[in-house]
CSV table of C-alpha atoms in Angstrom, one decimal:
chain,number,residue,atom,x,y,z
A,1,MET,CA,11.1,9.8,14.7
A,2,PRO,CA,8.2,7.7,16.0
A,3,PRO,CA,8.0,7.2,19.8
A,4,ILE,CA,9.9,4.4,21.3
A,5,ASP,CA,7.8,1.4,22.4
A,6,GLU,CA,9.5,0.6,25.7
A,7,LYS,CA,8.0,-2.9,25.9
A,8,VAL,CA,9.5,-3.8,22.5
A,9,ILE,CA,12.9,-2.4,23.5
A,10,VAL,CA,13.0,-4.3,26.8
A,11,GLN,CA,12.0,-7.5,24.9
A,12,ARG,CA,14.8,-7.0,22.4
A,13,ILE,CA,17.3,-6.3,25.3
A,14,ASP,CA,16.2,-9.6,26.9
A,15,GLU,CA,16.7,-11.5,23.6
A,16,LEU,CA,20.2,-10.0,23.3
A,17,LEU,CA,21.1,-10.9,26.9
A,18,ALA,CA,20.1,-14.5,26.2
A,19,THR,CA,22.6,-14.8,23.3
A,20,GLN,CA,24.7,-17.9,23.7
A,21,VAL,CA,28.3,-17.5,22.7
A,22,GLN,CA,30.3,-20.7,22.2
A,23,GLY,CA,32.7,-22.1,19.6
A,24,GLU,CA,34.7,-20.3,17.0
A,25,LEU,CA,32.5,-19.5,14.0
A,26,GLU,CA,29.3,-19.8,16.0
A,27,GLY,CA,30.7,-17.6,18.8
A,28,TYR,CA,31.8,-14.9,16.3
A,29,SER,CA,28.4,-15.0,14.5
A,30,ALA,CA,26.5,-14.8,17.8
A,31,VAL,CA,28.6,-11.8,19.0
A,32,ASN,CA,28.3,-10.1,15.7
A,33,GLU,CA,24.5,-10.5,15.8
A,34,ALA,CA,24.3,-9.3,19.4
A,35,LEU,CA,26.6,-6.3,18.4
A,36,GLN,CA,24.2,-5.3,15.6
A,37,GLY,CA,21.2,-5.6,17.8
A,38,THR,CA,22.9,-3.6,20.6
A,39,LEU,CA,23.8,-0.8,18.2
A,40,THR,CA,20.2,-0.7,17.0
A,41,VAL,CA,18.9,-0.5,20.6
A,42,LEU,CA,21.4,2.2,21.4
A,43,GLU,CA,20.3,4.2,18.4
A,44,ALA,CA,16.6,3.8,19.3
A,45,ILE,CA,17.3,5.0,22.9
A,46,HIS,CA,20.1,7.5,22.5
A,47,GLY,CA,19.9,8.5,18.8
A,48,ARG,CA,22.3,7.9,15.9
A,49,GLY,CA,25.9,8.6,16.6
A,50,SER,CA,25.6,8.7,20.4
A,51,GLN,CA,28.6,8.4,22.6
A,52,HIS,CA,27.3,5.0,23.6
A,53,GLN,CA,27.4,3.8,20.0
A,54,ALA,CA,30.8,5.4,19.5
A,55,THR,CA,32.3,3.7,22.6
A,56,LEU,CA,31.0,0.3,21.4
A,57,LEU,CA,32.4,0.8,17.9
A,58,GLN,CA,35.8,1.8,19.4
A,59,VAL,CA,35.9,-1.7,21.1
A,60,VAL,CA,35.1,-3.3,17.7
A,61,ASP,CA,37.9,-1.3,16.1
A,62,SER,CA,40.3,-2.4,18.8
A,63,ALA,CA,39.3,-6.0,18.3
A,64,HIS,CA,40.0,-5.7,14.6
A,65,GLY,CA,43.5,-4.4,15.4
A,66,LYS,CA,44.6,-7.3,17.6
A,67,GLN,CA,47.1,-9.8,16.2
A,68,THR,CA,45.0,-12.8,17.2
A,69,GLN,CA,42.2,-14.3,15.2
A,70,LEU,CA,39.1,-12.1,14.7
A,71,TRP,CA,36.6,-14.6,16.1
A,72,TYR,CA,38.7,-14.8,19.3
A,73,ASN,CA,38.9,-11.0,19.6
A,74,PHE,CA,35.2,-10.6,19.2
A,75,VAL,CA,34.4,-13.2,21.8
A,76,LYS,CA,37.1,-11.9,24.2
A,77,TYR,CA,36.8,-8.1,23.8
A,78,VAL,CA,33.5,-7.2,22.0
A,79,TRP,CA,31.2,-9.7,23.7
A,80,PRO,CA,31.7,-8.2,27.2
A,81,ALA,CA,31.1,-4.7,25.8
A,82,VAL,CA,27.9,-5.8,24.1
């Protein structure tokens, strides 16, 4: 595995933190994009299959299991975890 470029990781984290989440479809899309980016950052820092990734994926699974609409669940439950 190549060495991690800390500057690139910090820049990506800043981009993820700047994600705007509003509206139904747009909010779901933004959260999903931020989720994927966060999983990638976690993998780069902690390695594939880390406890950090597993915890975040548990939140996603929980959101899928709720009775309310998926976009709402992602904005309400996944977004704070991302």
